[in-house]
């Protein structure tokens, strides 16, 4: 009965379960004596697993095991990665510590996946389905990530790496001469490509020509020290323009925005920050499964995207996320002061495209160019001398976002919807829509709609003047009718 049917298995899960061809053993390592506030958790998990078993046609077996008094099993669980959790409980007016197990292991043939700790059932369907899909898939999917200059995958994007590793093999891609990682990746994430050599552009171009899906996260704003920023031209823009799209050298501001924290002396305060654009539910493409169920996305210091008139006829370009109609642009040098006057009366506001998808057959940027060498004149090309440049791609697609900072560790952990958006995009490009519907149902953000000052004044006047007048009018009418009825009663007597 909920809007996103969160207590019913999705069609994606039902499809995965119906296609099982062998037995999956699910073992829940649960302590029997749980704290009072977790007593109902076992029943909730059982309800979910009962539905899984019903749709699996006998291919799922569930076993509950209490390892509390079994030291050998406890040691085995430590090796498996299921820890013993220490919790505070209040019993007989005394605070006590208790050690419990709330983990799960999923076994299929000689493979296994672990869910170390289950605190609620809110994400249990997604966790279970993604683990089952990973176990039963015949081929492992690999996501390659190029982090640009000055970034490190294990530091700046550690949270993203951990999120993706639950479903994919994650491989750093240096885009260096002789890079052998390019042969095995299914999807490439190009994050913050500020400066690219011709060889690196060639490598990216040829991946697209092979049919590899690509996510371009492109910045055009350089955030300097203090509260200042300036524009720059990203090295990948000529490649993108050949494909029919462009990242503009500007910054989008929006009255729909997220709060940002700032320090002043010993004080920390949070303010609405128009530079952190918040895409609302109306800004997402309702026809694309990757974003149709999302309700928000925060893009900090983001740029707008343009579809070029001379785009290839074989390519279809669709906006996936746009700012609200009360957003505006700034160009050149930027002051990032949170207490400045952001919007003047003469500023023109309109919606701007922030994320787009391009699909179809693409022609190579290097179709009529020689294969570029490395940085040195005698460097060997990336491809074998016997290999010719691929000039036309099969039917494929890529996604372009005018921002890469939304996947930084701080941003993606602060805003859960950013996680859902990125994972949905990766899943959509790599797996189709098998997992998207499950993950998106947990992302709910229902902000008040942005209104103009004129509308706010009208609403305030209606509440303060019109409603009291209506009540007074109702009272007078009621008084008149009662007085009239009493008069009739006196005459009738």
Tab-separated table of C-alpha atoms in Angstrom, residues 16-390:
chain	number	residue	atom	x	y	z
A	16	UNK	CA	16.168	-13.253	-10.559
A	17	UNK	CA	14.583	-15.864	-8.276
A	18	UNK	CA	12.556	-17.483	-11.048
A	19	UNK	CA	15.739	-17.995	-13.118
A	20	UNK	CA	17.624	-19.899	-10.395
A	21	UNK	CA	18.806	-23.254	-11.715
A	22	UNK	CA	20.360	-24.679	-8.548
A	23	UNK	CA	19.974	-24.591	-4.771
A	24	UNK	CA	21.026	-21.527	-2.781
A	25	UNK	CA	21.627	-22.060	0.940
A	26	UNK	CA	21.045	-19.068	3.198
A	27	UNK	CA	22.344	-19.433	6.737
A	28	UNK	CA	21.397	-16.859	9.348
A	29	UNK	CA	23.684	-16.717	12.349
A	30	UNK	CA	21.359	-15.240	14.958
A	31	UNK	CA	21.630	-15.181	18.718
A	32	UNK	CA	18.398	-16.535	20.198
A	33	UNK	CA	18.379	-14.179	23.182
A	34	UNK	CA	18.211	-10.733	21.551
A	35	UNK	CA	17.702	-7.357	23.263
A	36	UNK	CA	14.010	-6.391	23.500
A	37	UNK	CA	14.292	-3.755	20.754
A	38	UNK	CA	15.555	-6.416	18.302
A	39	UNK	CA	13.050	-9.156	19.149
A	40	UNK	CA	10.822	-8.372	16.147
A	41	UNK	CA	13.774	-8.228	13.754
A	42	UNK	CA	13.971	-12.009	13.362
A	43	UNK	CA	10.279	-12.158	12.444
A	44	UNK	CA	10.683	-9.358	9.884
A	45	UNK	CA	13.643	-11.121	8.282
A	46	UNK	CA	11.716	-14.387	8.233
A	47	UNK	CA	8.864	-12.673	6.389
A	48	UNK	CA	11.255	-11.463	3.678
A	49	UNK	CA	12.927	-14.864	3.341
A	50	UNK	CA	9.545	-16.611	3.126
A	51	UNK	CA	8.750	-14.499	0.062
A	52	UNK	CA	12.140	-15.287	-1.438
A	53	UNK	CA	11.504	-18.995	-0.986
A	54	UNK	CA	8.006	-18.725	-2.465
A	55	UNK	CA	9.261	-17.147	-5.709
A	56	UNK	CA	12.402	-19.317	-5.939
A	57	UNK	CA	10.419	-22.508	-6.596
A	58	UNK	CA	12.249	-24.595	-4.011
A	59	UNK	CA	15.739	-23.340	-4.949
A	60	UNK	CA	16.321	-21.478	-1.682
A	61	UNK	CA	16.959	-23.180	1.658
A	62	UNK	CA	17.035	-21.125	4.884
A	63	UNK	CA	18.668	-22.242	8.151
A	64	UNK	CA	18.847	-20.366	11.469
A	65	UNK	CA	21.938	-21.088	13.566
A	66	UNK	CA	22.817	-19.791	17.053
A	67	UNK	CA	26.629	-19.814	17.429
A	68	UNK	CA	26.603	-18.310	20.939
A	69	UNK	CA	27.740	-21.485	22.750
A	70	UNK	CA	29.849	-22.910	19.947
A	71	UNK	CA	33.469	-21.620	20.092
A	72	UNK	CA	34.497	-23.538	16.953
A	73	UNK	CA	31.700	-21.944	14.912
A	74	UNK	CA	32.505	-18.515	16.329
A	75	UNK	CA	36.062	-18.876	15.082
A	76	UNK	CA	34.759	-19.984	11.672
A	77	UNK	CA	32.495	-16.927	11.512
A	78	UNK	CA	35.435	-14.647	12.251
A	79	UNK	CA	37.260	-16.071	9.233
A	80	UNK	CA	34.106	-15.639	7.135
A	81	UNK	CA	33.792	-11.980	8.130
A	82	UNK	CA	30.714	-12.194	10.380
A	83	UNK	CA	31.624	-10.408	13.629
A	84	UNK	CA	30.211	-10.658	17.112
A	85	UNK	CA	28.378	-7.412	17.856
A	86	UNK	CA	28.479	-5.844	21.331
A	87	UNK	CA	25.284	-4.022	22.343
A	88	UNK	CA	24.021	-2.176	25.411
A	89	UNK	CA	20.833	-3.487	27.003
A	90	UNK	CA	18.883	-2.420	30.086
A	91	UNK	CA	17.631	-5.340	32.136
A	92	UNK	CA	16.193	-5.170	35.660
A	93	UNK	CA	17.048	-1.458	35.817
A	94	UNK	CA	20.699	-2.189	35.060
A	95	UNK	CA	22.746	-1.384	31.968
A	96	UNK	CA	24.590	-4.416	30.660
A	97	UNK	CA	26.711	-5.391	27.684
A	98	UNK	CA	25.768	-8.376	25.568
A	99	UNK	CA	27.426	-10.034	22.570
A	100	UNK	CA	25.170	-11.142	19.728
A	101	UNK	CA	25.286	-12.379	16.137
A	102	UNK	CA	23.088	-10.897	13.405
A	103	UNK	CA	24.847	-12.037	10.239
A	104	UNK	CA	24.008	-13.963	7.085
A	105	UNK	CA	25.913	-16.123	4.618
A	106	UNK	CA	24.638	-17.053	1.143
A	107	UNK	CA	26.123	-20.203	-0.445
A	108	UNK	CA	25.893	-21.260	-4.095
A	109	UNK	CA	27.985	-24.164	-5.357
A	110	UNK	CA	31.509	-23.430	-4.099
A	111	UNK	CA	30.964	-19.672	-3.787
A	112	UNK	CA	29.640	-17.587	-0.914
A	113	UNK	CA	28.679	-13.998	-0.099
A	114	UNK	CA	28.432	-12.431	3.350
A	115	UNK	CA	26.141	-9.872	4.970
A	116	UNK	CA	28.033	-9.217	8.234
A	117	UNK	CA	25.289	-7.447	10.182
A	118	UNK	CA	21.548	-7.005	9.610
A	119	UNK	CA	20.122	-4.136	11.649
A	120	UNK	CA	16.863	-3.758	9.706
A	121	UNK	CA	15.016	-5.076	6.674
A	122	UNK	CA	14.968	-1.748	4.814
A	123	UNK	CA	17.774	-2.801	2.419
A	124	UNK	CA	17.571	-6.557	2.903
A	125	UNK	CA	15.864	-7.260	-0.433
A	126	UNK	CA	18.522	-5.363	-2.378
A	127	UNK	CA	21.391	-6.925	-0.404
A	128	UNK	CA	20.037	-10.439	-0.902
A	129	UNK	CA	19.150	-10.045	-4.577
A	130	UNK	CA	22.469	-8.424	-5.481
A	131	UNK	CA	24.390	-11.175	-3.659
A	132	UNK	CA	22.363	-13.909	-5.382
A	133	UNK	CA	22.838	-12.234	-8.767
A	134	UNK	CA	26.574	-11.975	-8.176
A	135	UNK	CA	26.817	-15.636	-7.120
A	136	UNK	CA	24.802	-16.991	-10.048
A	137	UNK	CA	26.231	-14.803	-12.810
A	138	UNK	CA	28.405	-16.755	-15.213
A	139	UNK	CA	30.595	-13.763	-16.029
A	140	UNK	CA	31.898	-11.196	-13.573
A	141	UNK	CA	31.433	-7.571	-14.595
A	142	UNK	CA	34.326	-5.147	-14.197
A	143	UNK	CA	34.036	-1.397	-13.655
A	144	UNK	CA	37.142	0.601	-14.450
A	145	UNK	CA	37.700	4.018	-12.859
A	146	UNK	CA	40.007	6.726	-14.169
A	147	UNK	CA	40.434	9.316	-11.432
A	148	UNK	CA	42.182	12.091	-13.310
A	149	UNK	CA	45.238	14.017	-12.200
A	150	UNK	CA	45.780	14.485	-8.466
A	151	UNK	CA	43.145	11.969	-7.303
A	152	UNK	CA	43.499	8.482	-5.888
A	153	UNK	CA	40.865	5.759	-6.078
A	154	UNK	CA	41.680	4.316	-2.647
A	155	UNK	CA	41.539	7.733	-0.958
A	156	UNK	CA	39.349	10.318	-2.716
A	157	UNK	CA	36.839	7.734	-3.974
A	158	UNK	CA	37.190	5.038	-1.335
A	159	UNK	CA	33.460	5.096	-0.485
A	160	UNK	CA	32.535	4.692	-4.169
A	161	UNK	CA	34.978	1.824	-4.540
A	162	UNK	CA	33.444	-0.003	-1.565
A	163	UNK	CA	29.907	0.534	-2.870
A	164	UNK	CA	30.746	-0.825	-6.315
A	165	UNK	CA	32.712	-3.797	-4.982
A	166	UNK	CA	29.528	-5.289	-3.531
A	167	UNK	CA	28.463	-6.142	-7.099
A	168	UNK	CA	31.422	-5.600	-9.439
A	169	UNK	CA	35.146	-6.059	-9.774
A	170	UNK	CA	36.551	-2.519	-9.482
A	171	UNK	CA	39.730	-1.783	-11.408
A	172	UNK	CA	41.758	1.456	-11.404
A	173	UNK	CA	42.462	2.558	-14.981
A	174	UNK	CA	45.570	4.735	-15.399
A	175	UNK	CA	45.095	5.257	-19.181
A	176	UNK	CA	48.852	4.987	-19.517
A	177	UNK	CA	50.774	3.584	-22.524
A	178	UNK	CA	50.607	-0.204	-22.412
A	179	UNK	CA	47.612	-0.188	-20.046
A	180	UNK	CA	46.328	-3.789	-20.051
A	181	UNK	CA	43.314	-3.128	-17.806
A	182	UNK	CA	41.295	-1.744	-20.719
A	183	UNK	CA	40.704	-5.179	-22.247
A	184	UNK	CA	38.639	-6.519	-19.344
A	185	UNK	CA	36.364	-3.650	-18.318
A	186	UNK	CA	32.649	-3.536	-19.103
A	187	UNK	CA	31.995	0.015	-17.907
A	188	UNK	CA	34.433	2.911	-17.543
A	189	UNK	CA	34.017	5.832	-15.129
A	190	UNK	CA	36.046	8.876	-16.191
A	191	UNK	CA	36.110	11.068	-13.067
A	192	UNK	CA	37.489	14.602	-13.267
A	193	UNK	CA	39.443	14.411	-16.558
A	194	UNK	CA	41.033	17.857	-16.436
A	195	UNK	CA	44.110	17.229	-18.601
A	196	UNK	CA	44.195	14.375	-21.111
A	197	UNK	CA	46.838	13.480	-23.666
A	198	UNK	CA	45.851	12.530	-27.207
A	199	UNK	CA	46.727	8.932	-26.374
A	200	UNK	CA	44.353	8.924	-23.399
A	201	UNK	CA	41.579	10.373	-25.543
A	202	UNK	CA	42.295	7.691	-28.108
A	203	UNK	CA	42.000	4.974	-25.467
A	204	UNK	CA	38.645	6.331	-24.257
A	205	UNK	CA	37.388	6.759	-27.801
A	206	UNK	CA	38.315	3.201	-28.768
A	207	UNK	CA	36.626	1.792	-25.662
A	208	UNK	CA	33.395	3.451	-26.789
A	209	UNK	CA	33.960	2.115	-30.294
A	210	UNK	CA	34.213	-1.396	-28.789
A	211	UNK	CA	30.826	-0.942	-27.125
A	212	UNK	CA	32.109	-0.296	-23.593
A	213	UNK	CA	29.695	1.890	-21.615
A	214	UNK	CA	31.201	5.090	-20.190
A	215	UNK	CA	30.270	7.515	-17.397
A	216	UNK	CA	31.864	10.945	-17.922
A	217	UNK	CA	32.070	13.077	-14.750
A	218	UNK	CA	33.517	16.351	-16.017
A	219	UNK	CA	34.352	19.517	-14.054
A	220	UNK	CA	34.870	22.972	-15.532
A	221	UNK	CA	35.295	24.773	-12.199
A	222	UNK	CA	38.559	24.945	-10.268
A	223	UNK	CA	37.907	25.367	-6.520
A	224	UNK	CA	40.855	27.318	-5.144
A	225	UNK	CA	41.964	28.161	-1.641
A	226	UNK	CA	39.445	30.085	0.381
A	227	UNK	CA	36.039	30.957	-1.036
A	228	UNK	CA	37.093	31.493	-4.653
A	229	UNK	CA	36.810	29.514	-7.892
A	230	UNK	CA	37.455	29.970	-11.608
A	231	UNK	CA	36.572	28.237	-14.863
A	232	UNK	CA	38.830	26.107	-17.025
A	233	UNK	CA	38.440	24.104	-20.223
A	234	UNK	CA	38.482	20.339	-19.569
A	235	UNK	CA	40.777	18.379	-21.848
A	236	UNK	CA	38.002	15.971	-22.849
A	237	UNK	CA	35.595	18.579	-24.226
A	238	UNK	CA	36.710	18.212	-27.863
A	239	UNK	CA	36.059	14.470	-27.658
A	240	UNK	CA	32.596	15.031	-26.163
A	241	UNK	CA	31.737	17.675	-28.749
A	242	UNK	CA	32.522	15.171	-31.482
A	243	UNK	CA	29.879	12.915	-29.881
A	244	UNK	CA	27.360	15.803	-29.889
A	245	UNK	CA	27.501	17.167	-26.315
A	246	UNK	CA	29.402	19.832	-24.411
A	247	UNK	CA	30.104	20.748	-20.782
A	248	UNK	CA	29.779	24.531	-20.492
A	249	UNK	CA	32.341	26.621	-18.628
A	250	UNK	CA	29.900	27.961	-16.069
A	251	UNK	CA	28.397	27.205	-12.696
A	252	UNK	CA	24.727	26.463	-12.030
A	253	UNK	CA	23.076	27.923	-8.919
A	254	UNK	CA	19.612	26.954	-7.760
A	255	UNK	CA	17.095	28.017	-5.138
A	256	UNK	CA	16.638	24.291	-4.616
A	257	UNK	CA	19.876	23.472	-2.837
A	258	UNK	CA	21.471	21.593	0.044
A	259	UNK	CA	22.875	23.022	3.269
A	260	UNK	CA	26.647	23.322	3.568
A	261	UNK	CA	28.766	23.633	6.726
A	262	UNK	CA	31.133	26.554	7.252
A	263	UNK	CA	33.491	27.491	10.066
A	264	UNK	CA	33.935	30.953	11.503
A	265	UNK	CA	36.410	30.979	14.353
A	266	UNK	CA	35.246	28.378	16.857
A	267	UNK	CA	31.738	28.273	15.410
A	268	UNK	CA	30.366	25.906	12.757
A	269	UNK	CA	27.137	26.843	11.039
A	270	UNK	CA	25.013	25.408	8.227
A	271	UNK	CA	23.457	27.553	5.525
A	272	UNK	CA	21.449	26.940	2.354
A	273	UNK	CA	24.084	26.992	-0.378
A	274	UNK	CA	22.886	27.634	-3.966
A	275	UNK	CA	26.205	26.315	-5.339
A	276	UNK	CA	25.160	22.842	-4.125
A	277	UNK	CA	22.327	22.258	-6.575
A	278	UNK	CA	19.621	19.857	-5.394
A	279	UNK	CA	17.756	18.139	-8.210
A	280	UNK	CA	14.161	17.443	-7.155
A	281	UNK	CA	11.792	14.698	-8.291
A	282	UNK	CA	10.398	16.923	-11.068
A	283	UNK	CA	13.914	17.279	-12.537
A	284	UNK	CA	14.435	13.571	-13.307
A	285	UNK	CA	13.518	11.856	-16.552
A	286	UNK	CA	10.372	9.823	-15.701
A	287	UNK	CA	11.032	7.393	-18.566
A	288	UNK	CA	14.568	6.329	-17.660
A	289	UNK	CA	14.755	3.507	-15.062
A	290	UNK	CA	18.048	4.782	-13.640
A	291	UNK	CA	16.502	8.030	-12.366
A	292	UNK	CA	12.710	7.714	-12.619
A	293	UNK	CA	12.320	6.647	-8.965
A	294	UNK	CA	14.834	9.089	-7.492
A	295	UNK	CA	13.683	12.040	-5.451
A	296	UNK	CA	16.856	14.098	-5.059
A	297	UNK	CA	20.490	14.461	-6.127
A	298	UNK	CA	23.028	16.995	-4.842
A	299	UNK	CA	25.623	18.261	-7.349
A	300	UNK	CA	28.172	20.679	-5.810
A	301	UNK	CA	29.664	23.389	-8.029
A	302	UNK	CA	28.199	21.804	-11.138
A	303	UNK	CA	28.129	22.992	-14.768
A	304	UNK	CA	25.365	22.882	-17.355
A	305	UNK	CA	25.357	20.603	-20.390
A	306	UNK	CA	24.505	21.466	-23.994
A	307	UNK	CA	23.357	19.239	-26.858
A	308	UNK	CA	25.017	20.505	-30.029
A	309	UNK	CA	22.965	21.127	-33.161
A	310	UNK	CA	25.512	19.227	-35.261
A	311	UNK	CA	25.251	16.052	-33.168
A	312	UNK	CA	25.421	12.762	-35.114
A	313	UNK	CA	22.105	11.660	-36.607
A	314	UNK	CA	22.664	8.121	-35.286
A	315	UNK	CA	22.837	9.312	-31.664
A	316	UNK	CA	19.898	9.969	-29.351
A	317	UNK	CA	20.565	12.326	-26.438
A	318	UNK	CA	18.190	12.497	-23.466
A	319	UNK	CA	18.389	14.753	-20.371
A	320	UNK	CA	18.334	12.610	-17.221
A	321	UNK	CA	18.459	15.333	-14.552
A	322	UNK	CA	17.831	19.077	-14.686
A	323	UNK	CA	17.843	21.960	-12.253
A	324	UNK	CA	14.601	23.641	-11.233
A	325	UNK	CA	13.114	26.563	-13.221
A	326	UNK	CA	14.449	28.922	-10.516
A	327	UNK	CA	18.115	28.214	-11.269
A	328	UNK	CA	20.612	30.538	-12.932
A	329	UNK	CA	24.181	30.633	-14.278
A	330	UNK	CA	27.449	32.327	-13.387
A	331	UNK	CA	30.565	32.425	-15.514
A	332	UNK	CA	34.237	33.313	-15.193
A	333	UNK	CA	35.543	34.009	-11.701
A	334	UNK	CA	33.366	32.971	-8.765
A	335	UNK	CA	33.002	34.084	-5.174
A	336	UNK	CA	31.847	31.130	-3.064
A	337	UNK	CA	30.959	33.222	-0.011
A	338	UNK	CA	27.815	31.635	1.533
A	339	UNK	CA	26.582	35.007	2.846
A	340	UNK	CA	26.661	36.900	-0.448
A	341	UNK	CA	23.588	38.108	-2.300
A	342	UNK	CA	23.022	35.269	-4.724
A	343	UNK	CA	19.988	36.336	-6.750
A	344	UNK	CA	19.287	39.861	-7.927
A	345	UNK	CA	15.906	40.917	-9.410
A	346	UNK	CA	17.328	41.192	-12.933
A	347	UNK	CA	18.820	37.671	-12.913
A	348	UNK	CA	17.212	35.373	-15.465
A	349	UNK	CA	16.193	31.978	-14.115
A	350	UNK	CA	15.498	28.803	-16.071
A	351	UNK	CA	16.067	25.053	-15.901
A	352	UNK	CA	19.448	23.676	-17.048
A	353	UNK	CA	20.468	20.143	-18.016
A	354	UNK	CA	22.902	18.664	-15.482
A	355	UNK	CA	22.970	14.974	-16.493
A	356	UNK	CA	22.326	13.439	-19.904
A	357	UNK	CA	22.498	10.077	-21.640
A	358	UNK	CA	23.637	9.519	-25.224
A	359	UNK	CA	22.885	6.254	-27.009
A	360	UNK	CA	23.237	4.903	-30.525
A	361	UNK	CA	26.160	4.312	-32.874
A	362	UNK	CA	29.099	6.715	-32.614
A	363	UNK	CA	31.886	7.525	-35.076
A	364	UNK	CA	35.445	7.661	-33.809
A	365	UNK	CA	37.072	11.007	-33.044
A	366	UNK	CA	40.229	9.501	-34.574
A	367	UNK	CA	38.551	8.035	-37.677
A	368	UNK	CA	40.591	10.268	-40.003
A	369	UNK	CA	43.574	10.800	-37.670
A	370	UNK	CA	46.745	8.795	-37.091
A	371	UNK	CA	47.045	6.735	-33.909
A	372	UNK	CA	48.597	9.082	-31.324
A	373	UNK	CA	51.814	8.141	-29.583
A	374	UNK	CA	52.704	8.657	-25.952
A	375	UNK	CA	54.176	11.789	-24.468
A	376	UNK	CA	57.538	11.004	-26.051
A	377	UNK	CA	57.950	10.885	-29.791
A	378	UNK	CA	59.335	7.333	-29.775
A	379	UNK	CA	56.651	5.951	-27.428
A	380	UNK	CA	54.674	2.940	-28.637
A	381	UNK	CA	50.975	3.348	-29.383
A	382	UNK	CA	48.405	1.779	-27.061
A	383	UNK	CA	47.112	-0.628	-29.718
A	384	UNK	CA	49.093	-3.255	-31.560
A	385	UNK	CA	50.640	-2.085	-34.855
A	386	UNK	CA	48.543	-4.711	-36.594
A	387	UNK	CA	45.300	-3.318	-35.186
A	388	UNK	CA	43.409	-0.684	-37.078
A	389	UNK	CA	41.471	2.124	-35.421
A	390	UNK	CA	37.826	1.228	-34.866
